[in-house]
One Martini backbone bead per residue (centre of mass of N, CA, C, O) as a GRO file, in nm:
protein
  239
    1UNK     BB    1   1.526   2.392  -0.414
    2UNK     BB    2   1.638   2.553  -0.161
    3UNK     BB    3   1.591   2.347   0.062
    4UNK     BB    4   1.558   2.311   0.442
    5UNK     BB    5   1.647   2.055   0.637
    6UNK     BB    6   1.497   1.864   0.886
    7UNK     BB    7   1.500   1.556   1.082
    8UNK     BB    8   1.232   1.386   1.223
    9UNK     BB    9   1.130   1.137   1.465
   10UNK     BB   10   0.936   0.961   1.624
   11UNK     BB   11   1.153   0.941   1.892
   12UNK     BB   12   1.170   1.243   1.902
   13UNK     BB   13   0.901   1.369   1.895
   14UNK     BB   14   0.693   1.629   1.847
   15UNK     BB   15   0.909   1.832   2.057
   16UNK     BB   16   1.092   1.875   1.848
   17UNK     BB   17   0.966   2.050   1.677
   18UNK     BB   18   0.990   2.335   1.548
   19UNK     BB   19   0.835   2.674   1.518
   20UNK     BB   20   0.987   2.760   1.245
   21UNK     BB   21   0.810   2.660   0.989
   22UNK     BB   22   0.723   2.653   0.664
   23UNK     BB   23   0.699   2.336   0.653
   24UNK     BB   24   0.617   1.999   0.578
   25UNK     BB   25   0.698   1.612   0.584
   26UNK     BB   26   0.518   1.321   0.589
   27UNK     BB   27   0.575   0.996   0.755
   28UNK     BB   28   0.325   0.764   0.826
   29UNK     BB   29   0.159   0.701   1.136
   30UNK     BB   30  -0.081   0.942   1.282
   31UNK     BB   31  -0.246   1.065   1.567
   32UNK     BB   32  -0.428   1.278   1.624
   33UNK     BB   33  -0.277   1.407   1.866
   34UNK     BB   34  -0.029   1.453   1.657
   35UNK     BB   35  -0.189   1.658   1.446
   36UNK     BB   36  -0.226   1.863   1.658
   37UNK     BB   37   0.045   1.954   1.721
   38UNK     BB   38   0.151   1.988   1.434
   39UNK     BB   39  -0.065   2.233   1.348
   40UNK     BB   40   0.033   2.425   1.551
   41UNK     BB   41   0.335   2.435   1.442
   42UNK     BB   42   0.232   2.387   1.117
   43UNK     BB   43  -0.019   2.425   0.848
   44UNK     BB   44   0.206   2.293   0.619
   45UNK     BB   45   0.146   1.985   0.458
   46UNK     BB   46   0.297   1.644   0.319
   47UNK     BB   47   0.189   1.354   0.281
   48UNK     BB   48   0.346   1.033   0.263
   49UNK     BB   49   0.171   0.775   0.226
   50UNK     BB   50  -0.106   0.930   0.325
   51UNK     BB   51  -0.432   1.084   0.436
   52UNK     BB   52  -0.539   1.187   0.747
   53UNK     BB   53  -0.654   1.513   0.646
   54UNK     BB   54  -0.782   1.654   0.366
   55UNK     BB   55  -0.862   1.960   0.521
   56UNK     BB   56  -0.517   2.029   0.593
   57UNK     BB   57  -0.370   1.835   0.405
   58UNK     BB   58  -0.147   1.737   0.179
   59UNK     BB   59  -0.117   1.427  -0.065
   60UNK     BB   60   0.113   1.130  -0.179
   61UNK     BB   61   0.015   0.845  -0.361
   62UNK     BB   62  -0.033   0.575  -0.422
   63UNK     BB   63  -0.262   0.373  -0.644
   64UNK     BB   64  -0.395   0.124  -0.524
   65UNK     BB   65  -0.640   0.076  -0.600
   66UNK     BB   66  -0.566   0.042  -0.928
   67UNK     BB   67  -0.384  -0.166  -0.891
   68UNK     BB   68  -0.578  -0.393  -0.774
   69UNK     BB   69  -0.741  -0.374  -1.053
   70UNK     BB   70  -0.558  -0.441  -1.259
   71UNK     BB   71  -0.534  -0.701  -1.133
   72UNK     BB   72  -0.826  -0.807  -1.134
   73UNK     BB   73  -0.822  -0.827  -1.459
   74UNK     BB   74  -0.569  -1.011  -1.523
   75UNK     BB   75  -0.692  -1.258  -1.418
   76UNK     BB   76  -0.983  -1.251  -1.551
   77UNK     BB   77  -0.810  -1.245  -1.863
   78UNK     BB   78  -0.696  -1.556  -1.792
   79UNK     BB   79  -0.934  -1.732  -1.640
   80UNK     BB   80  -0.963  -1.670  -1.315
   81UNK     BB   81  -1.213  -1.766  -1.052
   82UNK     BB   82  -0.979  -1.788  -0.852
   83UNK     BB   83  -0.931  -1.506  -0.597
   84UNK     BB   84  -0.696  -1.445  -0.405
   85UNK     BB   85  -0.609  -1.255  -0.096
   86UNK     BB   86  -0.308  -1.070   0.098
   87UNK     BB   87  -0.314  -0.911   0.343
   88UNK     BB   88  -0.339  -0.548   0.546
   89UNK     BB   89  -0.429  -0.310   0.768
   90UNK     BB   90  -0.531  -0.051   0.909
   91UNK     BB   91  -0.569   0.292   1.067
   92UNK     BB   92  -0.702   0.488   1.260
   93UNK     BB   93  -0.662   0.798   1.360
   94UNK     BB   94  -0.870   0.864   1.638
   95UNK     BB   95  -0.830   0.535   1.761
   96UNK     BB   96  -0.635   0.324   1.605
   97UNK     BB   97  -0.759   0.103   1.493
   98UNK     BB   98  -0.869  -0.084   1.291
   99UNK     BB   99  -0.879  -0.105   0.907
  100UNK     BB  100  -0.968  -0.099   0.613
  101UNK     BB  101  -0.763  -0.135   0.315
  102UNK     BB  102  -0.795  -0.018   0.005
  103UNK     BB  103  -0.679  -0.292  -0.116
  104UNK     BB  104  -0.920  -0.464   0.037
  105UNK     BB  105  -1.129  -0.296  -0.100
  106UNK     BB  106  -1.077  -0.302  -0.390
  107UNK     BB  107  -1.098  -0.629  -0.432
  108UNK     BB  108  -1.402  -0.647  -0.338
  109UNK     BB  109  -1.509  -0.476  -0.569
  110UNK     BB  110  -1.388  -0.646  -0.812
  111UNK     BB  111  -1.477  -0.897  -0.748
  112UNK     BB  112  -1.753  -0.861  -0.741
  113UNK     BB  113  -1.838  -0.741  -1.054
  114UNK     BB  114  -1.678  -1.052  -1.122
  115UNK     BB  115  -1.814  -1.264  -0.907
  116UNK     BB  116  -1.554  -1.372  -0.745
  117UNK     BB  117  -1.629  -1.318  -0.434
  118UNK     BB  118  -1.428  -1.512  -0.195
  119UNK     BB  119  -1.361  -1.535   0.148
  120UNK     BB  120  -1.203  -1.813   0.173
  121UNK     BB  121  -0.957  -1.619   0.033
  122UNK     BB  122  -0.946  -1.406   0.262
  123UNK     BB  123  -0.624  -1.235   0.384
  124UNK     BB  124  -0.598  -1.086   0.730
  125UNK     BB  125  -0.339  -0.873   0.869
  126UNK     BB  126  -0.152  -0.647   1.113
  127UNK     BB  127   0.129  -0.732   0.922
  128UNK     BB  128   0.387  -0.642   0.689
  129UNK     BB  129   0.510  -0.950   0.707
  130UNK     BB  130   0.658  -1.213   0.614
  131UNK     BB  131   0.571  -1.421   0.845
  132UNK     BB  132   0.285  -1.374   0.789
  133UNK     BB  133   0.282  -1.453   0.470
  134UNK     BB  134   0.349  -1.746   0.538
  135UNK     BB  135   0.109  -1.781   0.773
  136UNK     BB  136  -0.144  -1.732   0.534
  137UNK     BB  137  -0.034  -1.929   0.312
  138UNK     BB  138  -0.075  -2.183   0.472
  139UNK     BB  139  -0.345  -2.166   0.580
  140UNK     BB  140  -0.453  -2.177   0.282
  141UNK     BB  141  -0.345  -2.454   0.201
  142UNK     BB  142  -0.456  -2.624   0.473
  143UNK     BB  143  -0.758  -2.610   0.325
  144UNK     BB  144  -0.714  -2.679   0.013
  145UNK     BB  145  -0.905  -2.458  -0.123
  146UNK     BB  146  -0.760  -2.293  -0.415
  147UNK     BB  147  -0.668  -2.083  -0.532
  148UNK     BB  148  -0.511  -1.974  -0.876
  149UNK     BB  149  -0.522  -1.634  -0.761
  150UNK     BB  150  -0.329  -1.362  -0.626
  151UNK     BB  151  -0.331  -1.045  -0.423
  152UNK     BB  152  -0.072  -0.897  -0.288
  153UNK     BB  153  -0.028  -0.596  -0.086
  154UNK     BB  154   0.312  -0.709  -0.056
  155UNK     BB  155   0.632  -0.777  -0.112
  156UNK     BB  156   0.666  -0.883   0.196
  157UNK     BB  157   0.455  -1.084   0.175
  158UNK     BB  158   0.524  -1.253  -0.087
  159UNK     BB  159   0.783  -1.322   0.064
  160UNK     BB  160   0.594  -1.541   0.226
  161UNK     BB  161   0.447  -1.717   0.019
  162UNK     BB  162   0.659  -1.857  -0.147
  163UNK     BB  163   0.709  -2.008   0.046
  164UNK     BB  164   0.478  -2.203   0.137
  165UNK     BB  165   0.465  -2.296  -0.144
  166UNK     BB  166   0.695  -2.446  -0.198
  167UNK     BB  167   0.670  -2.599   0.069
  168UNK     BB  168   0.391  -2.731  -0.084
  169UNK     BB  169   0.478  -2.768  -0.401
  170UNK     BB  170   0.359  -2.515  -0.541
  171UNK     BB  171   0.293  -2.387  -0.819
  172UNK     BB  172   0.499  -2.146  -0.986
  173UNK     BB  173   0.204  -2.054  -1.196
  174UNK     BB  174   0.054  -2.370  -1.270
  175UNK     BB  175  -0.154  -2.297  -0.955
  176UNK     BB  176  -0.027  -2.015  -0.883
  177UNK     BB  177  -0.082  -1.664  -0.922
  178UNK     BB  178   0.125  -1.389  -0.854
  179UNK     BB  179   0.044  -1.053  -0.710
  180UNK     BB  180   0.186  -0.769  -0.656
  181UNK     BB  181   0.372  -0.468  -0.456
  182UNK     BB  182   0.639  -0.214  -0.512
  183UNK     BB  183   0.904  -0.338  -0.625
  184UNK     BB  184   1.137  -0.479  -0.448
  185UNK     BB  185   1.471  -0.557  -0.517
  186UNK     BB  186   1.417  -0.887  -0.438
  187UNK     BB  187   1.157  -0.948  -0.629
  188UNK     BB  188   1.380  -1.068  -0.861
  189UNK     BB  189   1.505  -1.325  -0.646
  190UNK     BB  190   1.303  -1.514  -0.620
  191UNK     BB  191   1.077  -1.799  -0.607
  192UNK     BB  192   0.968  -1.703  -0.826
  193UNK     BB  193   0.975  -1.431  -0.968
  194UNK     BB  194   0.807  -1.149  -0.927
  195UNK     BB  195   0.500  -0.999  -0.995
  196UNK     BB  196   0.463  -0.662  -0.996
  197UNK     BB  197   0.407  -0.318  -0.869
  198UNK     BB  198   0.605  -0.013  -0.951
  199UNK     BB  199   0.698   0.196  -0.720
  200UNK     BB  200   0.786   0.570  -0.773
  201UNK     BB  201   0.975   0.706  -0.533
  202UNK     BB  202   1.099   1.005  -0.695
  203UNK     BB  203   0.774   1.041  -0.800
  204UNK     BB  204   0.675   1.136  -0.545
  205UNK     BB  205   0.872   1.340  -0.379
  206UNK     BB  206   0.864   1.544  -0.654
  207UNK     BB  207   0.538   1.557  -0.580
  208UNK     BB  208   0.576   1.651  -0.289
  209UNK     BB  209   0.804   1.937  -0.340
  210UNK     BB  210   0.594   2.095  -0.514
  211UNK     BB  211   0.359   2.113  -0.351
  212UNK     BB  212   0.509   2.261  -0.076
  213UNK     BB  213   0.609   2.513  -0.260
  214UNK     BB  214   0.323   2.654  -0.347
  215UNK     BB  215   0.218   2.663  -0.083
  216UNK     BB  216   0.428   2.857   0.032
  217UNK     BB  217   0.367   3.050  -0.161
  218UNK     BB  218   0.043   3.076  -0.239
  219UNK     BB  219  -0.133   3.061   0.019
  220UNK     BB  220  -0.326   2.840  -0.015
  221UNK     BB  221  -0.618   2.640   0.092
  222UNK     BB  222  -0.626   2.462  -0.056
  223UNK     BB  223  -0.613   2.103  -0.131
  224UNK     BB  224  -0.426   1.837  -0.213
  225UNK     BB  225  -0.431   1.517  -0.392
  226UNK     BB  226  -0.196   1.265  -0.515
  227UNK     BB  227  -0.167   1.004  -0.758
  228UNK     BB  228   0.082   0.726  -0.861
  229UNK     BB  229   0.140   0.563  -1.091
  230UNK     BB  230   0.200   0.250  -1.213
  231UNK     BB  231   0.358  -0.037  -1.304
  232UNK     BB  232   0.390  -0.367  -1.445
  233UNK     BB  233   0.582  -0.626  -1.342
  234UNK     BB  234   0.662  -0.928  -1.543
  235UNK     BB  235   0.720  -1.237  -1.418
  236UNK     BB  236   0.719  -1.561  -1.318
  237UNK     BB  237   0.435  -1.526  -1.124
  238UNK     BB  238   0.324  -1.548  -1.381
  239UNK     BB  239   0.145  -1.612  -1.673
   0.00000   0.00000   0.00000
């Protein structure tokens, strides 16, 4: 696209940022004040996987929202009463504080409409990864009181989910099925392999840096987010 690049890292500062961009591509989560220094230094960019102040910057993100609602229709379809979630927070731009994740917040709503929202099935931590995901499917064996499905929110914490049921010899998907997001290159390796949401990487990208091209050239002051939709893979964690 005739575009130079050139990467800056967290660990490189703020003031790393060069004052003559014509635009930027940020991904990542960013406090307040540091959303305001970048945009001291150029007024244009497009966040990726993230949307910290919709009324400044354009963004592109997976639709998680849908992804988690077709996730609990799916569960719904197949007769599933009992339907727990294994999720983690966000934070808040202004004040760095956890806050609701959009994907903990669609499950809510869903379970809410058909019903089914059981708190406790609902667990929630700061951290998206495998141990953690281990530690709270631990957690949920631990009470006895099994829902029959899962929607969980990344296939990272998936695999320390599918940990915990296997060590406790939970059937999967017999006794539980598990349906998990974003469909990285492991989760068809795991036991049993996952059925995941596929988020298509390269359709962000290129819907992030046409964005950014438009941004420059029309000098347009609306701002716009796209969201991009995913498909579910199939695999032996679901009936």
């Amino acid at each position: 696209m005739n575009i130079r690049l050139r990467v800056i890292t967290k660990a490189d500062g703020i003031d790393a940022i060069p004052s003559d961009l014509n635009a930027f591509l940020a991904i990542g989560w960013f406090h307040r004040s540091e959303l305001d220094r970048i945009q001291q230094k150029c007024k244009i960019g497009v966040f990726i996987d993230s949307s910290p102040d919709e009324k400044l910057f354009d963004s592109v993100r997976p639709n998680l929202d849908s992804f988690v609602t077709q996730i609990v229709d799916f569960f719904v379809e197949h007769g599933h009463d009992k339907i727990g979630f294994i999720g983690g927070s966000d934070r808040n731009t202004d004040i760095g504080k956890p806050s609701m994740d959009i994907r903990e917040w669609s499950f809510r709503q869903s379970a809410h409409y058909y019903n089914r929202l059981e708190e406790k099935y609902i667990f929630i931590s700061s951290n998206y990864t495998v141990a953690e995901g281990y530690r709270m499917a631990t957690e949920m064996v631990s009470r006895g009181d099994l829902p029959t499905a899962i929607c969980v929110a990344s296939d990272t914490l998936a695999v320390g989910v599918l940990q915990a049921l296997n060590e406790a010899n939970i059937q999967i998907p017999e006794q539980i099925s598990v349906f998990s997001i974003n469909d990285i290159s492991i989760a068809q390796y795991v036991s049993p392999p996952l059925t995941t949401f596929h988020v298509n990487i390269p359709i962000i990208c290129e819907a992030a840096l046409e964005l950014l091209r438009g941004r420059v050239f029309s000098g347009s002051p609306i701002t716009r987010a796209i969201f991009i939709n995913g498909v579910p893979t199939m695999r032996k964690s679901c009936k």
